[in-house]
Coordinates of C-alpha atoms in Angstrom, one line a residue:
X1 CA 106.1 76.6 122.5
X2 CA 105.8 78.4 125.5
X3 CA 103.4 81.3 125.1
X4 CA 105.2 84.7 125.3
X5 CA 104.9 89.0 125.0
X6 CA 107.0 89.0 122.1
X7 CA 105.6 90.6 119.3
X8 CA 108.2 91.0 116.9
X9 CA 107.5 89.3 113.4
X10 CA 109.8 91.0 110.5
X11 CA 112.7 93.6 110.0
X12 CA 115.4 94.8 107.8
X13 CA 118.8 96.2 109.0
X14 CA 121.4 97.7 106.5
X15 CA 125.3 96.8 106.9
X16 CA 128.0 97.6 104.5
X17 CA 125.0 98.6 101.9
X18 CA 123.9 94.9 102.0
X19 CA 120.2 94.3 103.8
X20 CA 119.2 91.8 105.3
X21 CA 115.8 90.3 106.1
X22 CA 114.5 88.9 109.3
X23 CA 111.8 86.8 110.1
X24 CA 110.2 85.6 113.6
X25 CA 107.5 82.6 113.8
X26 CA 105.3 85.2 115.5
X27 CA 103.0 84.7 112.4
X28 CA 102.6 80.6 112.3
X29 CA 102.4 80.6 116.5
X30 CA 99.8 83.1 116.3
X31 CA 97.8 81.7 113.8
X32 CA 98.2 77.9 115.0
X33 CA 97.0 79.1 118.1
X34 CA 93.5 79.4 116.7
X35 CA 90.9 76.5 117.9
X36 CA 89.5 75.8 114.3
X37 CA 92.2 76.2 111.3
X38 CA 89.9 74.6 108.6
X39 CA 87.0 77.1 109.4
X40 CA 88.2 80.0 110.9
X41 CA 89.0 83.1 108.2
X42 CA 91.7 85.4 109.1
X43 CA 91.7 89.3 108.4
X44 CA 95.2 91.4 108.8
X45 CA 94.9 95.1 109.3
X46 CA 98.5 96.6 109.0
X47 CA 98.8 99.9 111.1
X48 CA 101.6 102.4 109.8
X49 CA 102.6 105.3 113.0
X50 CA 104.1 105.4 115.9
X51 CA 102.7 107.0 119.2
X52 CA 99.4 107.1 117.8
X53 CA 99.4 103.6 116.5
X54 CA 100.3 102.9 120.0
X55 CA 97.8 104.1 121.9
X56 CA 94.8 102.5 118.9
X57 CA 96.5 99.9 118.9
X58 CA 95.9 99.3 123.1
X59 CA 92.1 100.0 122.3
X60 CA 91.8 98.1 119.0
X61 CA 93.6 94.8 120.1
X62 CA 94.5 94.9 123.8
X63 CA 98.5 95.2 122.4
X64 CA 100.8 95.7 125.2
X65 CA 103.0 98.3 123.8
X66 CA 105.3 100.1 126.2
X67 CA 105.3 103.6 126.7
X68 CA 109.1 103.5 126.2
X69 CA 109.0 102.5 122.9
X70 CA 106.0 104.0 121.9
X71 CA 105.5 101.6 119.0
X72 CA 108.4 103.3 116.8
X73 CA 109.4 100.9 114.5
X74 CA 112.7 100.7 111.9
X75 CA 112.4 101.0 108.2
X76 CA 110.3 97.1 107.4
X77 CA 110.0 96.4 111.2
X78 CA 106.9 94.6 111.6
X79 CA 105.1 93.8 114.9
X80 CA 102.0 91.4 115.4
X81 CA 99.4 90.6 117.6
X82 CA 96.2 88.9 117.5
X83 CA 92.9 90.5 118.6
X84 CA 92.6 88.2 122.5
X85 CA 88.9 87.5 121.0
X86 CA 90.5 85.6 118.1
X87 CA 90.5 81.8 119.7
X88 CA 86.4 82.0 119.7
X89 CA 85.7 84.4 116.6
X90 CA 85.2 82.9 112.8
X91 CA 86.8 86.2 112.1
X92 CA 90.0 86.5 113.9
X93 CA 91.8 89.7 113.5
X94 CA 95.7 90.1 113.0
X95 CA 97.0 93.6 113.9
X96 CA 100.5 94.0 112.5
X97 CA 102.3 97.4 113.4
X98 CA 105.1 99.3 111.8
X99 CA 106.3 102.6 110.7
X100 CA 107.7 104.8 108.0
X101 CA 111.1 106.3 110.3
X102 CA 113.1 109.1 110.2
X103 CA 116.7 107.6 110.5
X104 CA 118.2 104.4 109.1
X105 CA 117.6 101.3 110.6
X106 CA 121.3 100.0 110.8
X107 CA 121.5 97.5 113.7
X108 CA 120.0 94.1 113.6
X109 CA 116.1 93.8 115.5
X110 CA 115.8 92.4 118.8
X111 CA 113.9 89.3 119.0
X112 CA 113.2 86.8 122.0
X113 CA 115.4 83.6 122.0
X114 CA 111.6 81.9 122.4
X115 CA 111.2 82.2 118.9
X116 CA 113.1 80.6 115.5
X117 CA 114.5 83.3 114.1
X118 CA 115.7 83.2 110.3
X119 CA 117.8 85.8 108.6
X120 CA 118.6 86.0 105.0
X121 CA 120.1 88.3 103.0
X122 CA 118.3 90.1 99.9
X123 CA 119.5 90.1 96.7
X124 CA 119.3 93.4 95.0
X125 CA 116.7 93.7 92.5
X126 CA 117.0 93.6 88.8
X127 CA 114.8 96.8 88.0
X128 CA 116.0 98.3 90.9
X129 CA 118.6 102.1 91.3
X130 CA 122.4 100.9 91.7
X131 CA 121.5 101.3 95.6
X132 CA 119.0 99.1 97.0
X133 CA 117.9 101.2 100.0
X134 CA 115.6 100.4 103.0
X135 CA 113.3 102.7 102.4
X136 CA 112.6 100.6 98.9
X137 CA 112.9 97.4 101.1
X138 CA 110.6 98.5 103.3
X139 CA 107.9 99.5 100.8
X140 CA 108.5 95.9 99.3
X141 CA 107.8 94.3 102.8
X142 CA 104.4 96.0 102.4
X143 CA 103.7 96.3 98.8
X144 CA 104.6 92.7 97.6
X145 CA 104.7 90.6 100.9
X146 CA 101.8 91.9 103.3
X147 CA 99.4 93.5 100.2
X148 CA 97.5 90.4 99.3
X149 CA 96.9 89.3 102.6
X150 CA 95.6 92.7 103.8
X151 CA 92.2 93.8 104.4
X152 CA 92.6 97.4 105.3
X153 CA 96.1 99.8 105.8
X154 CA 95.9 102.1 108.4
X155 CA 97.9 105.3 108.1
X156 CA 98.1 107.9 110.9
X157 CA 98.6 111.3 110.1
X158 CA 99.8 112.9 112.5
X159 CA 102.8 110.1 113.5
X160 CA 103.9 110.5 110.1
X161 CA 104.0 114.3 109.1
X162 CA 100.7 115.0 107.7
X163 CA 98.9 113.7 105.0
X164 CA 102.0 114.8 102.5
X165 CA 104.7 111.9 103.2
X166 CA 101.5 109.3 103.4
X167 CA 100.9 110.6 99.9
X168 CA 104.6 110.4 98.8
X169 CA 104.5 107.2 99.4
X170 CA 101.2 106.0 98.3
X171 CA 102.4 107.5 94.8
X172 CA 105.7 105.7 95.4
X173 CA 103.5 102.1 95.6
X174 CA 101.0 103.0 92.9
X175 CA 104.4 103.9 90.6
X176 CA 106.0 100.7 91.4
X177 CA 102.9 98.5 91.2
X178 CA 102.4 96.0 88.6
X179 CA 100.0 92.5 89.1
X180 CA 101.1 91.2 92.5
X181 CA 100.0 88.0 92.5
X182 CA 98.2 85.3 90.5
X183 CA 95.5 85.1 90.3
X184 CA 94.7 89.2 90.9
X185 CA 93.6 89.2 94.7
X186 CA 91.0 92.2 95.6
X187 CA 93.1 94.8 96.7
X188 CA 93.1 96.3 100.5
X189 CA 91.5 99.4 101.4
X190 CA 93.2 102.6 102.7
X191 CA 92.2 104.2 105.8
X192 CA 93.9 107.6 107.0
X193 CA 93.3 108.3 110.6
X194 CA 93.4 112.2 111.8
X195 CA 92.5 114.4 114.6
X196 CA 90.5 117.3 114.7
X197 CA 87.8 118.8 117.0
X198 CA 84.8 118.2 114.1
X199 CA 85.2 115.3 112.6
X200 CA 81.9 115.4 110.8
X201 CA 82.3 118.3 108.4
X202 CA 86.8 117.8 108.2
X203 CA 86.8 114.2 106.9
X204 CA 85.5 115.1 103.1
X205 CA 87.5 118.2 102.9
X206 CA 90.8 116.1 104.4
X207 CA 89.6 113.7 101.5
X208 CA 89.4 115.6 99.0
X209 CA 93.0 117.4 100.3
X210 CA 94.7 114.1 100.1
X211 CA 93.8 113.4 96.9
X212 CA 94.8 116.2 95.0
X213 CA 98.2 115.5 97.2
X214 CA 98.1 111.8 95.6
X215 CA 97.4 113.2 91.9
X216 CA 100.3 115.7 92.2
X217 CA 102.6 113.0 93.3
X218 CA 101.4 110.2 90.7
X219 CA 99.3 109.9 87.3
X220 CA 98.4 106.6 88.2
X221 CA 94.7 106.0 89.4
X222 CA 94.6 104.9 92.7
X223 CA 91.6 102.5 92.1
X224 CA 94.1 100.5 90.1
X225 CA 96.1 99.7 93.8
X226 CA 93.6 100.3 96.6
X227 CA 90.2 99.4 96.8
X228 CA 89.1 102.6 98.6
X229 CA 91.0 105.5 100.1
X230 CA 89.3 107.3 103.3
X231 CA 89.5 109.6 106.0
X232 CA 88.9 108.9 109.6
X233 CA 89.2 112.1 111.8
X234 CA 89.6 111.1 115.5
X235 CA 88.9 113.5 118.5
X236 CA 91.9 115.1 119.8
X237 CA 93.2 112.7 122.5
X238 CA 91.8 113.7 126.1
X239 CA 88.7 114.9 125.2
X240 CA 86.8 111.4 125.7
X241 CA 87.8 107.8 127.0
X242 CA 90.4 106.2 124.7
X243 CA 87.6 103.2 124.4
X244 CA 85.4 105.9 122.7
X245 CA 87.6 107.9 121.4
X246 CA 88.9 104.8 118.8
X247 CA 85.2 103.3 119.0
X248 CA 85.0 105.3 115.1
X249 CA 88.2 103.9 114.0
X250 CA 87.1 100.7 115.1
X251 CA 83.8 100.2 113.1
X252 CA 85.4 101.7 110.3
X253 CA 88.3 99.4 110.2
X254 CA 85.7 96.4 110.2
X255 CA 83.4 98.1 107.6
X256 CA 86.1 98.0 105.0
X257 CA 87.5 94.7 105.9
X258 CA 83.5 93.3 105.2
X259 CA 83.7 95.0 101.9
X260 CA 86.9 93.4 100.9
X261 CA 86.0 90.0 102.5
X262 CA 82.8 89.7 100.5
X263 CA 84.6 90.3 97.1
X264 CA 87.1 87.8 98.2
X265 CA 84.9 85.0 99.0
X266 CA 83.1 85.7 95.7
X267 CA 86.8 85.1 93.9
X268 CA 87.0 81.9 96.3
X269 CA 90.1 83.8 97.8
X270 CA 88.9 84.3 101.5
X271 CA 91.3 82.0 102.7
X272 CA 90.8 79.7 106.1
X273 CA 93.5 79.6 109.0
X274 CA 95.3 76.9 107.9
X275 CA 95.4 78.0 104.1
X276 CA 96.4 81.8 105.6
X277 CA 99.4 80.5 107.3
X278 CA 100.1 78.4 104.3
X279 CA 100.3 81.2 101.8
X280 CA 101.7 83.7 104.1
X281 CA 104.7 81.1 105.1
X282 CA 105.5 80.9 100.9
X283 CA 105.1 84.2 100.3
X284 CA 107.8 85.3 102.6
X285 CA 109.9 82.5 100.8
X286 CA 109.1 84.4 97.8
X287 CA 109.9 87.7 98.6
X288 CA 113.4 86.9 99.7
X289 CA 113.9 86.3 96.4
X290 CA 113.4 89.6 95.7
X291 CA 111.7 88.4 92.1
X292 CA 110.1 90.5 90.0
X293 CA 106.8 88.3 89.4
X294 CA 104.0 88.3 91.0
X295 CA 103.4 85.8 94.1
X296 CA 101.7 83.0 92.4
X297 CA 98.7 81.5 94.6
X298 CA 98.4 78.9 92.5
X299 CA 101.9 77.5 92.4
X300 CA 102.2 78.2 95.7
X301 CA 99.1 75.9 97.1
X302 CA 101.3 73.4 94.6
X303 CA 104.1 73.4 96.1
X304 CA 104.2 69.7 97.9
X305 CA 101.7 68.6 94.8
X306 CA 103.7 69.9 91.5
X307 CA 101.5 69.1 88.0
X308 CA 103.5 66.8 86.1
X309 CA 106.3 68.2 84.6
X310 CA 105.3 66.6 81.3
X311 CA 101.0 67.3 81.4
X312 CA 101.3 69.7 78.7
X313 CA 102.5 66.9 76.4
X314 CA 100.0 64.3 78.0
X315 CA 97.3 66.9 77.4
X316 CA 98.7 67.6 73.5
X317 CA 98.7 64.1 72.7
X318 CA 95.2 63.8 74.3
X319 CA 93.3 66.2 72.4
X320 CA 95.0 65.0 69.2
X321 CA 93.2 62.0 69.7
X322 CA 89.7 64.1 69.9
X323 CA 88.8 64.2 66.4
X324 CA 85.0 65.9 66.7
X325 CA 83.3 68.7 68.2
X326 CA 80.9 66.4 70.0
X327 CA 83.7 63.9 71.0
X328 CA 85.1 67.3 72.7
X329 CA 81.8 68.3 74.2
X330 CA 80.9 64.7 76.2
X331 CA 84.1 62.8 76.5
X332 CA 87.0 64.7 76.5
X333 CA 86.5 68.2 78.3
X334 CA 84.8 66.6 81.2
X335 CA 87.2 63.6 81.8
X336 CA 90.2 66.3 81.8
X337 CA 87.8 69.0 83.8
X338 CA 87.3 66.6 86.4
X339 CA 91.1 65.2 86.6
X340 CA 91.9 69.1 87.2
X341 CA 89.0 69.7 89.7
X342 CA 90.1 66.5 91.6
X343 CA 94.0 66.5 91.9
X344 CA 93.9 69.5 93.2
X345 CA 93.2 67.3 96.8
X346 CA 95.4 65.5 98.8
X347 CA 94.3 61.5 98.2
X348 CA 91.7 60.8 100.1
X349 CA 90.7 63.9 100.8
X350 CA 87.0 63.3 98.9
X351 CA 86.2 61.1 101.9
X352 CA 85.7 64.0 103.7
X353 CA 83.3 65.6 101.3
X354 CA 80.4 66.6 102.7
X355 CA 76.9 67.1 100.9
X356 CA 77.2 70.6 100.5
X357 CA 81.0 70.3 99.3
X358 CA 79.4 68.0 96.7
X359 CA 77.4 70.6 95.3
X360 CA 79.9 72.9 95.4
X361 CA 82.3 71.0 93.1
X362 CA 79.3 70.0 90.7
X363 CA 79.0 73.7 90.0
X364 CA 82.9 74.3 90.2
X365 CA 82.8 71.9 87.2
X366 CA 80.3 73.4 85.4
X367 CA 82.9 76.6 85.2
X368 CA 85.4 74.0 84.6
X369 CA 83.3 72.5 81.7
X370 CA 82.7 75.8 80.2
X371 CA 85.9 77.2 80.4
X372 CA 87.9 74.4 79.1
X373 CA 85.2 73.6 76.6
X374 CA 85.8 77.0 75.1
X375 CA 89.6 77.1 75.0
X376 CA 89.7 73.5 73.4
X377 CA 87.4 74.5 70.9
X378 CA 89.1 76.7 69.2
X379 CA 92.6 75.2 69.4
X380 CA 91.3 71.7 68.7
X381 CA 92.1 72.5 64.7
X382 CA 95.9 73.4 65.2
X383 CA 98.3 71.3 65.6
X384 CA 99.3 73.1 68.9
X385 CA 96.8 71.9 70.3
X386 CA 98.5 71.9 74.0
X387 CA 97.5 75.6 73.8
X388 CA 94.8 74.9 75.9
X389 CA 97.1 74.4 78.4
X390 CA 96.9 77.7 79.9
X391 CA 96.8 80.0 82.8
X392 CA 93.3 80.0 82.2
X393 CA 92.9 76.5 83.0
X394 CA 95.8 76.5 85.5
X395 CA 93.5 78.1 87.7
X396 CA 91.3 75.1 88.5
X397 CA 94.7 73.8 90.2
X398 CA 94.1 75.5 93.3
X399 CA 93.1 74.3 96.6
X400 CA 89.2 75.5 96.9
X401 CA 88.6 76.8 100.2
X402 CA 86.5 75.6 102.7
X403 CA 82.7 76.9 102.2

């Protein structure tokens, strides 16, 4: 496709108290555009504002934003953009833009006829008020499609009224949050970006201010949604260069997104390019279902390679066969830990392997081995023994990513 300035990804307009849900290719252009899929590791930063998104947002990823619309955005209007650094960088870096607005969104986004555009209309929610409104459709859009993939959300104070309405609806997500996906990802951090002459000796106090705003909207810890909440007081604008004026927000952005990155590549959920466009593609499928489950990673990497419908029998039957501990031990939990470990490749994909990714699945196994070993062990005297089917084990069906 033709390269283009459209920047549009996702929106939601309201008609006749239906909503419907929009959806660009901005996201799979973007991130196909990259020189190395299978090595390069994506990080989002989502920036919530308007004016003052607009003008970091120039600084932080070269984002032509027109003055005219100043980056306002409708109720789940998303815009994204990719740091121009991105093609060369193991880290690219995906800014997506929106806003928490005043008035109703009614009228269908603009989008440019160089994209596919797909439009679908949301089902209401189970669990959710008689009226399904756009503010709660909105908060979905973040809370359940963008979260997981999120290193870092960036409020800004002063687009958005203060530190109050951030706080309303921080309590409103931590309220409505339950597990979002499966397996638990590590959550995003929060940054809150203000302006004030001394930044040095505000940012705690602003801190500590917003909290006790948070804890009088919500009972519900924070640390149970966000992996860090903090301040970042900018100098009012004009009194430096732009460039070093959003230097601070800057470094503080990528601080947090190393903290979260190094906890996810321990969990083995620091996903490459290719797997980040994958996920991201099936979660929006997901969320137009408007389900009430979690996103589910691992059914979701399965999605063109389903486990047999019947495996739970296959394994039941197997393990009736085991009649020993030590049969258990050396025959049958590594045959079935290294059936998992292997299907969950594409055929032929082991011809690839390198020497490294050798070791790596010897000591994947070994987790496998353990794990397995365990939870056949103590169902190996019931009859139901196909317990051991379980999520537990489910989780060694998962695409590993690339090391």
């Amino acid at each position: 496709m033709k390269s283009c300035n459209h920047s549009h990804w996702l929106s939601l307009h309201s008609h006749h108290g239906e909503i419907t849900f929009t959806q660009s290719d901005r996201a799979a252009t973007l991130l196909h555009s990259l020189l190395y899929l299978e090595s390069q590791r994506p990080c989002l930063f989502v920036l919530v504002g308007n004016r003052s998104k607009a003008r970091a947002l120039r600084e932080l990823a070269s984002a032509s934003i027109g003055k005219r619309s100043a980056g306002k955005r409708g109720y789940g209007e998303i815009h994204l953009h990719l740091d121009p650094s991105a093609p060369f960088s193991g880290r690219p870096i995906l800014f997506a833009d929106g806003d928490f607005p005043i008035q109703k969104n009614s009228k269908p986004s603009t989008f440019g006829k160089c994209h596919e555009v797909t439009n679908i209309l949301l089902p209401q929610p189970r669990e959710s008020l008689p009226s399904y409104t756009l503010q709660a459709a909105a908060d979905n859009v973040y809370l359940r499609l963008l979260f997981p993939f999120t290193d870092v959300f960036c409020f800004f104070a002063l687009d958005l009224g203060g530190l109050q309405p951030i706080a309303r609806r921080l309590a409103a997500w931590l309220d409505s949050s339950r597990p979002l996906t499966l397996p638990v990802v590590v959550p995003p951090q929060i940054i809150i970006v203000t302006e004030t002459s001394t930044p040095e000796l505000q940012e705690s106090q602003l801190l500590e201010h917003f909290l006790r705003l948070l804890a009088h909207e919500t009972r519900t810890d924070p640390s149970t949604c966000f992996a860090a909440i903090r301040v970042v007081a900018l100098l009012p604008d004009g009194h430096i260069s732009p460039a070093a004026r959003h230097r601070k927000l800057k470094e503080s952005l990528m601080h947090a997104s190393d903290q979260v990155r190094l906890q996810r590549l321990e969990m083995s959920m620091l996903f490459s390019a290719q797997h980040f466009a994958t996920f991201l593609r099936e979660a929006c499928s997901y969320f137009v279902e408007a389900s009430s489950e979690p996103f589910d990673f691992i059914r979701a990497s399965r999605v063109v390679n389903p486990p047999a419908l019947d495996l739970k029998e296959h394994l039941t039957n197997f393990l009736t066969k085991i009649n020993t501990i030590e049969e258990l031990k050396k025959f049958a939990v590594p045959l079935i830990a290294s059936s998992l470990l292997l299907d969950g490749y594409h055929p032929d994909t082991h011809r690839e392997f390198s020497a490294r990714r050798v070791i790596d699945l010897t000591r994947m196994q070994s987790s496998v081995l353990e794990t397995f070993s365990d939870c056949c062990t103590k169902t190996l005297a019931s009859e139901h023994a196909g317990m051991a089917y379980t999520y537990k084990t489910q989780q060694f069906w998962f695409y590993p990513p690339d090391r």
